[in-house]
Coordinates of C-alpha atoms in Angstrom, one line a residue:
T1 CA -3.2 -13.5 -1.1
D2 CA 0.0 -15.4 -2.4
R3 CA -2.1 -18.1 -4.1
K4 CA -0.4 -17.6 -7.5
A5 CA -0.2 -21.4 -8.2
E6 CA -4.0 -21.7 -7.7
A7 CA -4.6 -18.6 -10.0
Q8 CA -2.3 -20.1 -12.6
G9 CA -4.2 -23.4 -12.5
H10 CA -7.5 -21.6 -13.2
L11 CA -5.9 -19.7 -16.1
T12 CA -4.5 -22.9 -17.6
R13 CA -8.0 -24.5 -17.5
A14 CA -9.6 -21.3 -18.9
L15 CA -7.2 -21.2 -21.9
A16 CA -7.6 -24.9 -22.5
A17 CA -11.4 -24.3 -22.8
N18 CA -10.9 -21.2 -24.9
P19 CA -7.4 -20.6 -26.3
N20 CA -8.6 -17.3 -27.9
S21 CA -9.6 -15.7 -24.6
T22 CA -7.9 -12.3 -24.7
E23 CA -8.8 -11.6 -21.1
A24 CA -7.2 -14.9 -19.9
H25 CA -4.0 -14.1 -21.9
A26 CA -4.0 -10.7 -20.3
L27 CA -4.3 -12.1 -16.8
A28 CA -1.5 -14.6 -17.6
A29 CA 0.7 -11.6 -18.8
A30 CA -0.1 -9.7 -15.6
I31 CA 0.9 -12.6 -13.3
A32 CA 4.1 -13.1 -15.2
Y33 CA 4.9 -9.4 -15.2
V34 CA 4.5 -9.1 -11.4
D35 CA 6.6 -12.2 -11.0
G36 CA 9.4 -10.8 -13.2
R37 CA 9.0 -13.6 -15.8
T38 CA 9.6 -11.4 -18.8
T39 CA 9.6 -14.2 -21.4
D40 CA 6.3 -15.6 -20.2
H41 CA 4.8 -12.1 -20.0
D42 CA 5.9 -11.3 -23.6
A43 CA 4.5 -14.7 -24.8
A44 CA 1.1 -14.0 -23.2
V45 CA 1.0 -10.5 -24.7
A46 CA 1.8 -11.9 -28.2
K47 CA -1.0 -14.5 -27.8
A48 CA -3.5 -11.8 -26.8
L49 CA -2.5 -9.5 -29.7
A50 CA -2.6 -12.3 -32.2
V51 CA -6.4 -12.6 -31.4
N52 CA -7.0 -8.8 -31.3
P53 CA -4.1 -6.6 -32.4
V54 CA -5.7 -3.5 -30.9
Y55 CA -6.7 -5.0 -27.5
G56 CA -5.8 -2.0 -25.3
D57 CA -7.4 -3.6 -22.3
L58 CA -4.5 -6.0 -22.3
Y59 CA -2.2 -3.4 -20.8
R60 CA -4.9 -1.9 -18.7
I61 CA -5.2 -5.3 -17.0
V62 CA -1.5 -5.7 -16.5
A63 CA -1.3 -2.2 -15.2
G64 CA -4.0 -2.9 -12.6
H65 CA -2.2 -6.0 -11.3
A66 CA 1.1 -4.0 -11.2
A67 CA -0.6 -1.3 -9.1
S68 CA -2.1 -4.0 -6.8
N69 CA 1.5 -5.0 -6.1
Y70 CA 2.7 -1.5 -5.3
R71 CA 4.3 -1.1 -8.8
Y72 CA 2.7 2.2 -9.5
E73 CA 5.3 3.6 -11.9
D74 CA 5.1 0.3 -13.9
A75 CA 1.3 0.7 -13.9
V76 CA 1.7 4.1 -15.6
T77 CA 4.0 2.6 -18.2
M78 CA 1.6 -0.2 -19.0
A79 CA -1.4 2.0 -19.1
R80 CA 0.3 4.3 -21.6
K81 CA 0.9 1.2 -23.8
G82 CA -2.8 0.5 -23.6
V83 CA -3.7 4.1 -24.7
A84 CA -1.2 4.0 -27.5
L85 CA -2.6 0.6 -28.7
E86 CA -6.2 1.6 -28.5
P87 CA -6.6 5.4 -28.3
D88 CA -10.4 5.3 -28.6
N89 CA -10.9 3.1 -25.5
P90 CA -12.0 5.4 -22.6
R91 CA -11.3 2.6 -20.0
T92 CA -7.6 2.8 -20.8
H93 CA -7.5 6.6 -20.6
A94 CA -9.3 6.4 -17.2
A95 CA -6.9 3.8 -15.9
L96 CA -4.0 5.9 -17.0
G97 CA -5.5 8.8 -15.1
L98 CA -5.9 6.9 -11.9
H99 CA -2.3 5.5 -12.1
L100 CA -0.9 9.0 -12.8
L101 CA -2.7 10.3 -9.7
R102 CA -0.9 7.7 -7.7
V103 CA 2.5 8.8 -8.8
G104 CA 1.7 12.5 -8.2
D105 CA 1.1 13.7 -11.8
E106 CA -2.2 15.3 -11.2
R107 CA -2.0 17.5 -14.3
G108 CA -1.4 14.5 -16.5
A109 CA -4.1 12.6 -14.7
R110 CA -6.6 15.3 -15.4
R111 CA -5.8 15.3 -19.1
S112 CA -6.3 11.5 -19.3
L113 CA -9.5 11.6 -17.2
E114 CA -11.0 14.4 -19.2
T115 CA -10.3 12.4 -22.4
A116 CA -12.0 9.4 -20.9
F117 CA -15.0 11.6 -19.7
R118 CA -15.5 13.0 -23.2
A119 CA -15.8 9.5 -24.6
D120 CA -17.9 8.1 -21.7
A121 CA -19.5 10.6 -19.4
Y122 CA -21.3 7.9 -17.4
D123 CA -18.2 6.1 -16.0
L124 CA -18.5 6.6 -12.2
V125 CA -14.8 6.4 -11.3
T126 CA -13.9 8.9 -14.0
Y127 CA -16.5 11.3 -12.8
N128 CA -15.6 10.9 -9.1
L129 CA -11.9 11.5 -9.8
L130 CA -12.5 14.7 -11.8
Q131 CA -14.8 16.0 -9.0
M132 CA -12.1 15.2 -6.5
L133 CA -9.5 17.0 -8.5
D134 CA -11.7 20.1 -8.7
S135 CA -11.9 20.0 -5.0
L136 CA -8.2 19.4 -4.6
D137 CA -7.4 22.4 -6.8
R138 CA -8.8 24.6 -4.1
F139 CA -6.5 23.2 -1.4
D140 CA -3.7 25.3 0.2
V141 CA -0.3 24.1 -1.0
I142 CA 2.5 24.3 1.6
E143 CA 6.1 23.5 1.0
A144 CA 7.6 21.2 3.6
G145 CA 11.2 20.6 2.6
A146 CA 11.3 17.7 0.2
A147 CA 7.5 17.3 0.6
V148 CA 4.4 19.3 -0.4
V149 CA 1.4 19.3 2.0
K150 CA -2.1 20.0 0.6
L151 CA -4.8 21.1 3.1
D152 CA -8.4 22.1 2.8
P153 CA -8.6 25.9 3.1
D154 CA -11.0 25.7 6.0
E155 CA -8.6 23.5 7.9
S156 CA -5.3 24.9 6.8
P157 CA -5.0 27.8 9.3
A158 CA -4.9 25.3 12.2
L159 CA -3.8 22.0 10.7
R160 CA -0.7 23.3 9.0
H161 CA 0.9 24.0 12.4
Y162 CA 0.8 20.3 13.2
A163 CA 0.9 18.5 9.9
V164 CA 3.7 20.4 8.2
P165 CA 6.3 20.0 11.1
M166 CA 5.4 16.3 11.4
V167 CA 6.0 15.7 7.7
K168 CA 9.3 17.5 7.9
D169 CA 10.2 15.4 11.0
A170 CA 9.3 12.2 9.3
M171 CA 11.4 13.0 6.3
A172 CA 14.4 14.0 8.3
Q173 CA 14.3 11.1 10.9
M174 CA 13.5 8.3 8.5
S175 CA 16.1 9.6 5.9
A176 CA 18.7 9.3 8.6
R177 CA 17.4 6.0 10.0
Y178 CA 17.3 4.3 6.6
G179 CA 20.2 6.1 4.9
F180 CA 18.0 6.9 2.0
E181 CA 16.5 10.0 0.4
P182 CA 13.2 9.3 -1.3
Q183 CA 12.5 10.5 -4.9
G184 CA 10.4 13.5 -4.5
P185 CA 8.6 15.7 -4.2
I186 CA 6.4 13.7 -1.8
F187 CA 2.8 14.9 -1.9
V188 CA 0.8 14.7 1.3
E189 CA -2.9 15.3 0.9
I190 CA -5.2 15.5 3.9
F191 CA -9.0 15.4 3.3
P192 CA -11.7 16.6 5.6
K193 CA -14.2 14.2 4.0
H194 CA -13.5 10.5 4.1
D195 CA -15.2 9.9 0.8
D196 CA -12.9 12.4 -0.9
F197 CA -9.9 10.5 0.6
A198 CA -11.5 7.2 -0.6
V199 CA -12.0 8.6 -4.2
R200 CA -8.4 9.9 -4.2
T201 CA -7.2 6.5 -3.3
L202 CA -9.4 4.1 -5.3
G203 CA -11.8 6.2 -7.4
L204 CA -14.9 5.3 -5.3
P205 CA -16.4 6.4 -2.0
G206 CA -16.5 4.0 0.9
L207 CA -13.2 2.3 1.9
L208 CA -14.6 2.3 5.4
G209 CA -11.7 0.5 7.1
A210 CA -8.9 2.7 5.8
L211 CA -7.6 5.9 7.4
G212 CA -4.6 6.6 5.1
A213 CA -2.8 5.3 2.0
C214 CA 0.6 5.7 0.4
F215 CA 1.7 5.2 -3.2
G216 CA 5.4 5.8 -2.7
R217 CA 5.4 9.5 -3.7
V218 CA 1.8 10.3 -2.7
V219 CA 0.4 10.1 0.8
T220 CA -3.4 10.5 1.4
L221 CA -5.3 10.5 4.7
N222 CA -8.3 11.6 6.6
S223 CA -8.1 14.9 8.5
P224 CA -9.3 15.1 12.2
R225 CA -12.7 16.3 10.9
A226 CA -13.2 13.3 8.6
R227 CA -14.1 11.0 11.5
E228 CA -15.9 11.3 14.8
P229 CA -13.8 12.8 17.5
G230 CA -11.8 10.2 19.4
T231 CA -12.2 7.5 16.8
F232 CA -8.8 7.7 15.3
N233 CA -5.4 9.3 15.7
W234 CA -4.6 11.2 12.5
Q235 CA -1.0 11.9 13.6
A236 CA -0.3 8.2 14.0
T237 CA -1.8 7.6 10.6
L238 CA 0.3 10.3 9.0
W239 CA 3.5 8.9 10.5
H240 CA 2.5 5.4 9.5
E241 CA 2.0 6.4 5.9
M242 CA 5.2 8.5 5.8
A243 CA 7.1 5.3 6.7
H244 CA 5.6 3.6 3.7
V245 CA 7.3 6.2 1.5
F246 CA 10.6 4.8 2.6
T247 CA 9.8 1.1 2.6
L248 CA 8.2 1.3 -0.9
Q249 CA 10.9 3.4 -2.5
L250 CA 13.9 1.7 -0.8
S251 CA 12.6 -1.7 -2.0
K252 CA 11.8 -0.4 -5.5
Y253 CA 8.2 -1.2 -4.7
R254 CA 8.8 -4.9 -4.2
V255 CA 8.4 -5.1 -0.4
P256 CA 5.9 -7.7 0.8
R257 CA 2.9 -6.4 2.7
W258 CA 3.8 -7.9 6.0
L259 CA 7.2 -6.0 6.1
T260 CA 6.0 -2.6 4.9
E261 CA 3.0 -2.6 7.3
G262 CA 5.1 -4.0 10.1
I263 CA 7.7 -1.3 9.7
S264 CA 5.1 1.4 9.6
V265 CA 3.6 0.2 12.9
Y266 CA 7.1 -0.2 14.3
E267 CA 7.8 3.4 13.2
E268 CA 4.7 4.6 15.0
G269 CA 6.2 3.1 18.2
L270 CA 9.5 4.8 17.6
R271 CA 7.7 8.1 17.4
R272 CA 5.3 7.5 20.3
P273 CA 5.4 4.1 22.0
E274 CA 1.7 4.2 22.9
W275 CA 0.7 4.5 19.2
A276 CA 1.9 1.0 18.4
R277 CA 0.1 -0.7 21.4
D278 CA -3.6 -0.3 20.5
S279 CA -4.0 -4.0 19.6
E280 CA -1.8 -5.7 22.2
L281 CA -4.5 -7.1 24.4
T282 CA -6.4 -8.4 21.3
F283 CA -3.3 -10.1 20.1
A284 CA -2.5 -11.6 23.5
R285 CA -5.9 -13.1 23.6
A286 CA -5.5 -14.5 20.0
W287 CA -2.1 -16.0 21.0
A288 CA -3.7 -17.7 24.1
D289 CA -6.4 -19.1 21.8
E290 CA -3.8 -20.3 19.3
K291 CA -5.1 -18.1 16.5
V292 CA -1.8 -16.3 15.7
L293 CA -0.8 -16.7 12.0
S294 CA 2.3 -18.5 11.0
L295 CA 4.9 -16.1 9.4
A296 CA 4.4 -17.9 6.1
D297 CA 0.7 -17.0 6.1
L298 CA 1.1 -13.5 7.5
N299 CA 0.6 -11.7 4.2
S300 CA -2.7 -13.4 3.7
G301 CA -3.8 -12.1 7.1
F302 CA -4.1 -8.6 5.6
T303 CA -6.7 -9.7 3.1
R304 CA -9.3 -11.1 5.6
P305 CA -11.5 -8.9 7.8
D306 CA -11.2 -11.3 10.7
T307 CA -7.4 -11.2 10.8
V308 CA -6.4 -7.9 9.4
E309 CA -6.1 -6.1 12.8
L310 CA -4.0 -8.9 14.2
A311 CA -1.9 -9.1 11.0
Y312 CA -0.8 -5.4 11.5
F313 CA 0.2 -5.9 15.1
Q314 CA 1.9 -9.3 14.4
A315 CA 3.9 -7.8 11.6
S316 CA 5.1 -5.0 13.9
L317 CA 6.2 -7.6 16.4
V318 CA 8.2 -9.5 13.8
V319 CA 9.8 -6.3 12.6
S320 CA 10.6 -5.3 16.3
L321 CA 12.2 -8.7 16.8
I322 CA 14.4 -8.4 13.7
A323 CA 15.5 -4.9 14.8
A324 CA 16.1 -6.0 18.4
R325 CA 18.2 -9.1 17.5
H326 CA 20.0 -7.8 14.4
G327 CA 19.9 -4.0 14.6
H328 CA 17.8 -1.6 12.6
Q329 CA 20.2 -1.9 9.7
A330 CA 18.8 -5.4 9.1
L331 CA 15.5 -3.9 8.1
T332 CA 17.3 -1.6 5.6
T333 CA 19.2 -4.6 4.3
M334 CA 16.0 -6.5 3.7
L335 CA 14.4 -3.6 1.9
R336 CA 17.4 -3.1 -0.4
A337 CA 17.5 -6.9 -1.0
Y338 CA 13.9 -6.9 -2.2
G339 CA 14.8 -4.0 -4.5
E340 CA 17.5 -6.2 -6.0
G341 CA 15.0 -8.9 -6.8
A342 CA 15.5 -11.2 -3.7
D343 CA 12.7 -13.3 -2.3
T344 CA 11.9 -13.3 1.4
E345 CA 14.2 -16.2 2.2
T346 CA 17.2 -14.6 0.5
A347 CA 16.4 -11.2 2.0
L348 CA 16.2 -12.7 5.5
R349 CA 19.4 -14.6 5.2
K350 CA 21.2 -11.5 3.9
A351 CA 20.0 -9.4 6.8
T352 CA 20.0 -11.8 9.7
G353 CA 22.1 -14.8 8.7
G354 CA 19.1 -17.1 9.2
G355 CA 16.0 -18.1 7.2
S356 CA 12.3 -18.0 7.7
A357 CA 12.3 -21.2 9.8
D358 CA 14.8 -19.6 12.2
L359 CA 12.8 -16.4 12.4
Q360 CA 9.6 -18.5 13.2
R361 CA 11.4 -20.2 16.1
E362 CA 12.6 -17.0 17.5
F363 CA 9.2 -15.4 17.1
D364 CA 7.4 -18.3 18.8
A365 CA 9.8 -18.1 21.7
M366 CA 9.4 -14.4 22.1
L367 CA 5.6 -14.7 22.1
A368 CA 5.7 -17.4 24.7
E369 CA 7.9 -15.3 27.0
R370 CA 5.9 -12.1 26.4
Y371 CA 2.3 -13.3 26.5
A372 CA 2.2 -16.5 28.5
A373 CA 1.0 -14.8 31.7
V374 CA -1.3 -12.2 30.2
G375 CA -2.7 -14.7 27.7
K376 CA -3.6 -17.1 30.5
A377 CA -5.3 -14.3 32.4
L378 CA -7.3 -13.3 29.4
Q379 CA -8.8 -16.8 28.8
A380 CA -12.3 -17.3 30.0
P381 CA -12.8 -19.7 32.9
E382 CA -13.9 -23.2 31.9
G383 CA -17.7 -23.7 31.8
L384 CA -18.5 -20.1 30.9

């Protein structure tokens, strides 16, 4: 939620109370790693290992935070360090298995998960993931150019005629639009049971608000049968997640959430304009009620149930504004800038010539022009 200073303050107080807390040192190492502060990361690692030289959970914790910030390949690297440091710890093997799944190494993931399961047969996530892999092994595998589509055999005869061409179209159109060929193969796995999708994504069933997920080289989503008819558009979800392949890889997995989600919704609109308009009236009402987030707070909007829907739509409006004023190339420039280590202010100036304050002014003016009339019409009369 971009509250790193607050998190660092809590860690400082925790270490003042207990300088030998290995978990606190691990969290400090994780924050420093994600921020790119190599010296601070190495110092925190050294302090943790000085307390416990075989503390494999140190790297498991760093790996978890790396994955939470889209750094999935880095998470694999860190989890491997944890396994090497403490080979008898089933939690590090299980974590490595989960992270390997996210980068598309399902064979390696199974080996790590089976090692974890032999040591601890009662870990729910490990059991769930192995069960899911058993199911996934029965899926039909269809080559789709630079991608591989995996479908449940009961759905494959019909679904392949829609999903495979759409994956090919997404790869071709977005490769041309962004001037970038993603590292592949890209695995697209479509599940007829929502809980199987949830387990593939997080290791646990549930994940009720999600329809799809992308890890850069792996896309997972619900099939049409996974939800009640008419409750979601699986094709829009697939196109949305395919766009994440490009924004994540092009930025070297350093894109902020508002930009990657905004581009994915924007891409939905390029494919089918009606796909990107589902939340427009809700947003117009929020604008009239002065509940629209500032651009500085937009990332945090994705973490709260009461603002997440608005955050997706607002992010797409910001992306559309940047593309309209500065051309689509500005989006590509921003993504590449993040991949080079730039922060948002630097990326914006490189792509648009202006900073976040300029973008906020332009955005506010656009909203006033676009929603003034409809926003007023949507407000309830006084006294009701």
